Amino acid sequence: MIRLALLLLALASPARAEEIVLGLSRDQVAITATFDGSDILIFGAVHREAPPPVNADPLEVVVTVAGPSETAVVHRKERRAGIWVNTDPVTIKGAPTFYAVATTGPLDDVLGITEDLRLAISTSRAIRAAGNRAFETADHVAALVRIREAQGVYRLQEGAVDLDRETLFRTALALPADLVAGNYTTRIFLTRGGKVIDSYETVIGVRKVGIERWMFDFAQERAPLYGLLSLVLAIAAGWAASAAFAGWRR
């Protein structure tokens, strides 16, 4: 009887009016010795059981791609005795090595503050959601975001998502050449009036292949031997360059 009641309750509950059907141009990225970056095309459609609501706020789309997380240390620069030095180090946990946000319009217009707090969509909220105390790290998180935006690994691409007739959407995200291998979590959000009405999550795998993979595994599994070989190669290269220069001078 309990199972029957739960089944009837599930059938009676209203289905979501608008849902995401997602596609990716690729779900795996291979890092090789000649890898210089990659473009990922994220596209999809909005599935409806009925026509869009009348007189409702326009439909918007927000796409985020987050790389593997790491712990970052951020310092405050202060001038002491005429010299700029690093002070007040703060450890920030769960900082993505790569984070991109693409939207159909200005982020503040398509996403409400409450929804950003709840789902940690913007870059700063995603970092703070990893357990960092807002009152202790707010300035340092802002500094980290600013630095990594200048490096091109944190990106906010407002207006970069094309939405056709509130049904078909697409965007292209460029991945940098210095990608960190791992899983890149991709999230898509549909919003109306700043409120999220549906979301979808998938993963893009980034893996080293070929000689890059072999060197990475060798360095991880046999670190002492890898260090010794690196030293031998460096000495050999230095000796060869010295010998070549000496021969040229003669």
Coordinates of C-alpha atoms in Angstrom, one line a residue:
M1 CA 0.0 0.0 0.0
I2 CA 2.9 2.4 0.8
R3 CA 4.5 1.7 -2.5
L4 CA 1.2 2.2 -4.4
A5 CA 0.7 5.5 -2.6
L6 CA 4.2 6.7 -3.4
L7 CA 3.7 5.8 -7.1
L8 CA 0.4 7.6 -7.3
L9 CA 2.0 10.7 -5.6
A10 CA 4.9 10.6 -8.2
L11 CA 2.4 10.4 -11.1
A12 CA 0.3 13.2 -9.7
S13 CA 3.3 15.6 -9.3
P14 CA 3.7 18.0 -12.2
A15 CA 6.6 17.4 -14.6
R16 CA 9.0 20.2 -15.2
A17 CA 7.7 22.4 -18.0
E18 CA 11.1 23.1 -19.6
E19 CA 14.0 20.7 -19.6
I20 CA 17.5 20.7 -21.0
V21 CA 18.6 18.2 -23.8
L22 CA 22.4 18.6 -24.1
G23 CA 25.0 17.8 -26.6
L24 CA 28.8 18.2 -26.7
S25 CA 31.1 18.3 -29.7
R26 CA 33.4 16.0 -27.7
D27 CA 33.5 14.6 -24.2
Q28 CA 37.2 13.8 -24.2
V29 CA 40.2 16.0 -24.8
A30 CA 43.6 14.5 -25.4
I31 CA 46.8 16.3 -24.3
T32 CA 49.7 15.5 -26.6
A33 CA 53.2 16.9 -26.9
T34 CA 51.9 19.4 -29.6
F35 CA 48.7 20.3 -27.8
D36 CA 48.0 24.0 -28.1
G37 CA 44.5 24.3 -26.8
S38 CA 41.1 23.1 -27.9
D39 CA 37.6 24.4 -28.5
I40 CA 34.5 22.7 -27.0
L41 CA 31.1 23.3 -28.6
I42 CA 28.3 23.0 -26.1
F43 CA 24.8 22.8 -27.6
G44 CA 21.4 21.6 -26.8
A45 CA 17.7 22.2 -26.9
V46 CA 14.9 23.0 -24.5
H47 CA 12.3 20.2 -24.3
R48 CA 8.7 21.2 -23.5
E49 CA 5.5 19.3 -23.0
A50 CA 3.6 22.5 -23.7
P51 CA 4.2 25.9 -25.4
P52 CA 6.3 28.4 -23.4
P53 CA 4.5 30.3 -20.7
V54 CA 2.7 33.5 -21.9
N55 CA 3.8 36.9 -20.5
A56 CA 6.7 35.2 -18.7
D57 CA 10.3 36.6 -18.3
P58 CA 12.5 35.6 -21.3
L59 CA 14.4 32.3 -21.1
E60 CA 18.1 32.6 -20.4
V61 CA 21.0 30.1 -20.4
V62 CA 24.1 29.9 -18.2
V63 CA 26.9 27.5 -18.9
T64 CA 29.8 26.8 -16.6
V65 CA 32.9 24.6 -17.1
A66 CA 35.1 23.9 -14.0
G67 CA 38.5 22.2 -14.1
P68 CA 40.0 20.1 -11.3
S69 CA 40.3 21.9 -8.0
E70 CA 43.5 22.8 -6.1
T71 CA 44.6 24.6 -3.0
A72 CA 45.9 28.1 -3.7
V73 CA 47.8 30.5 -1.4
V74 CA 47.1 34.2 -1.9
H75 CA 49.2 36.9 -0.3
R76 CA 48.6 40.6 0.4
K77 CA 51.3 43.0 -0.9
E78 CA 52.5 45.7 1.4
R79 CA 55.2 48.2 1.2
R80 CA 57.7 47.9 4.0
A81 CA 61.0 49.8 4.3
G82 CA 60.5 50.9 0.7
I83 CA 60.2 47.3 -0.6
W84 CA 57.0 45.5 -1.7
V85 CA 56.7 42.2 0.2
N86 CA 54.1 39.4 0.5
T87 CA 52.2 39.4 3.8
D88 CA 49.1 37.8 5.3
P89 CA 49.0 34.5 3.3
V90 CA 45.6 33.0 3.1
T91 CA 45.0 29.4 1.9
I92 CA 42.0 29.1 -0.5
K93 CA 40.6 25.5 -0.8
G94 CA 38.9 24.1 -3.8
A95 CA 40.0 26.8 -6.3
P96 CA 39.3 25.5 -9.9
T97 CA 42.3 25.3 -12.1
F98 CA 40.0 26.5 -14.9
Y99 CA 36.6 28.1 -14.7
A100 CA 34.5 29.6 -17.5
V101 CA 31.0 31.1 -17.4
A102 CA 29.1 31.8 -20.6
T103 CA 25.6 33.4 -20.6
T104 CA 23.0 34.7 -23.0
G105 CA 23.2 38.1 -21.4
P106 CA 24.7 40.0 -18.5
L107 CA 25.2 37.6 -15.6
D108 CA 23.5 39.9 -13.1
D109 CA 20.4 40.1 -15.3
V110 CA 20.0 36.4 -16.1
L111 CA 20.9 35.0 -12.6
G112 CA 19.6 36.1 -9.2
I113 CA 21.9 36.5 -6.2
T114 CA 19.9 33.9 -4.2
E115 CA 20.2 31.3 -7.0
D116 CA 24.0 32.1 -7.2
L117 CA 24.3 31.5 -3.5
R118 CA 22.4 28.3 -3.7
L119 CA 24.1 26.8 -6.7
A120 CA 27.5 28.4 -6.7
I121 CA 27.5 29.4 -10.3
S122 CA 29.7 32.5 -10.6
T123 CA 33.4 32.1 -10.2
S124 CA 33.7 33.7 -6.7
R125 CA 30.7 31.7 -5.4
A126 CA 32.1 28.5 -6.8
I127 CA 35.4 29.0 -4.9
R128 CA 33.6 30.0 -1.7
A129 CA 31.4 27.0 -1.9
A130 CA 34.4 24.8 -1.3
G131 CA 34.4 25.6 2.4
N132 CA 36.2 28.9 2.4
R133 CA 35.0 31.4 5.0
A134 CA 33.5 34.4 3.2
F135 CA 34.5 36.9 6.0
E136 CA 38.1 35.7 6.0
T137 CA 38.8 35.2 2.3
A138 CA 36.5 37.6 0.4
D139 CA 39.4 40.0 -0.6
H140 CA 41.8 37.1 -1.3
V141 CA 39.2 35.3 -3.5
A142 CA 38.6 38.5 -5.5
A143 CA 42.4 38.8 -5.9
L144 CA 42.7 35.2 -7.0
V145 CA 39.9 35.6 -9.6
R146 CA 41.4 38.8 -10.9
I147 CA 44.9 37.2 -11.3
R148 CA 43.5 34.1 -13.0
E149 CA 41.3 36.2 -15.3
A150 CA 44.4 38.0 -16.4
Q151 CA 46.0 34.6 -17.1
G152 CA 43.0 33.5 -19.1
V153 CA 42.1 30.5 -17.0
Y154 CA 39.0 32.2 -15.4
R155 CA 36.6 33.6 -17.9
L156 CA 33.2 35.4 -17.9
Q157 CA 31.7 35.4 -21.4
E158 CA 28.5 37.4 -21.2
G159 CA 26.4 37.1 -24.3
A160 CA 28.4 34.2 -25.7
V161 CA 25.5 31.7 -25.6
D162 CA 23.2 31.9 -28.7
L163 CA 19.6 31.1 -27.9
D164 CA 17.3 30.6 -30.9
R165 CA 13.5 31.0 -30.3
E166 CA 14.0 30.0 -26.7
T167 CA 14.5 26.4 -27.9
L168 CA 18.0 25.8 -29.4
F169 CA 21.2 27.1 -27.7
R170 CA 24.9 26.8 -28.4
T171 CA 28.2 28.2 -27.2
A172 CA 31.9 27.6 -27.9
L173 CA 34.5 27.6 -25.1
A174 CA 38.2 27.7 -25.8
L175 CA 40.4 25.6 -23.5
P176 CA 43.9 26.9 -22.9
A177 CA 47.1 25.0 -23.9
D178 CA 48.2 24.5 -20.3
L179 CA 45.2 22.4 -19.3
V180 CA 45.4 20.4 -16.1
A181 CA 44.4 16.8 -16.7
G182 CA 41.3 15.6 -15.0
N183 CA 37.5 15.9 -15.1
Y184 CA 36.0 19.2 -16.2
T185 CA 32.5 19.5 -14.8
T186 CA 30.1 21.2 -17.2
R187 CA 26.8 22.6 -15.9
I188 CA 23.9 24.2 -17.9
F189 CA 21.2 26.2 -16.3
L190 CA 17.9 27.5 -17.7
T191 CA 16.6 30.7 -15.9
R192 CA 13.6 32.9 -16.1
G193 CA 13.5 36.2 -14.1
G194 CA 16.8 35.2 -12.5
K195 CA 15.5 31.9 -11.1
V196 CA 16.8 28.5 -12.2
I197 CA 14.0 26.4 -13.7
D198 CA 16.2 23.5 -14.8
S199 CA 19.8 22.3 -14.8
Y200 CA 22.0 19.6 -16.3
E201 CA 25.4 18.4 -15.5
T202 CA 28.0 16.3 -17.4
V203 CA 31.8 15.8 -17.4
I204 CA 34.4 16.4 -20.1
G205 CA 37.5 14.2 -19.5
V206 CA 41.0 15.7 -20.2
R207 CA 43.7 13.1 -20.4
K208 CA 47.4 13.0 -21.3
V209 CA 48.3 10.6 -24.1
G210 CA 51.4 9.4 -25.9
I211 CA 54.8 10.6 -24.6
E212 CA 53.1 13.2 -22.4
R213 CA 51.2 10.4 -20.6
W214 CA 54.3 8.2 -20.3
M215 CA 56.4 11.0 -18.8
F216 CA 53.7 12.0 -16.4
D217 CA 53.2 8.4 -15.2
F218 CA 57.0 7.9 -15.0
A219 CA 57.4 11.1 -12.9
Q220 CA 54.6 10.1 -10.5
E221 CA 55.5 6.4 -10.1
R222 CA 59.3 6.7 -10.1
A223 CA 60.1 10.2 -8.9
P224 CA 63.7 9.6 -7.7
L225 CA 64.7 7.9 -11.0
Y226 CA 62.9 10.6 -13.0
G227 CA 64.8 13.3 -11.1
L228 CA 68.1 11.5 -11.6
L229 CA 67.5 11.1 -15.4
S230 CA 66.5 14.8 -15.6
L231 CA 69.8 15.8 -13.9
V232 CA 71.8 13.5 -16.3
L233 CA 70.1 14.9 -19.3
A234 CA 70.7 18.5 -18.1
I235 CA 74.4 17.8 -17.6
A236 CA 74.7 16.1 -21.0
A237 CA 72.9 19.0 -22.8
G238 CA 75.2 21.5 -21.0
W239 CA 78.3 19.6 -22.0
A240 CA 77.2 19.2 -25.6
A241 CA 76.4 22.9 -25.9
S242 CA 79.9 23.8 -24.3
A243 CA 81.6 21.4 -26.7
A244 CA 79.8 22.8 -29.7
F245 CA 80.6 26.4 -28.7
A246 CA 84.3 25.5 -28.2
G247 CA 84.5 23.8 -31.6
W248 CA 82.9 26.9 -33.2
R249 CA 85.5 29.2 -31.6
R250 CA 88.3 27.2 -33.1

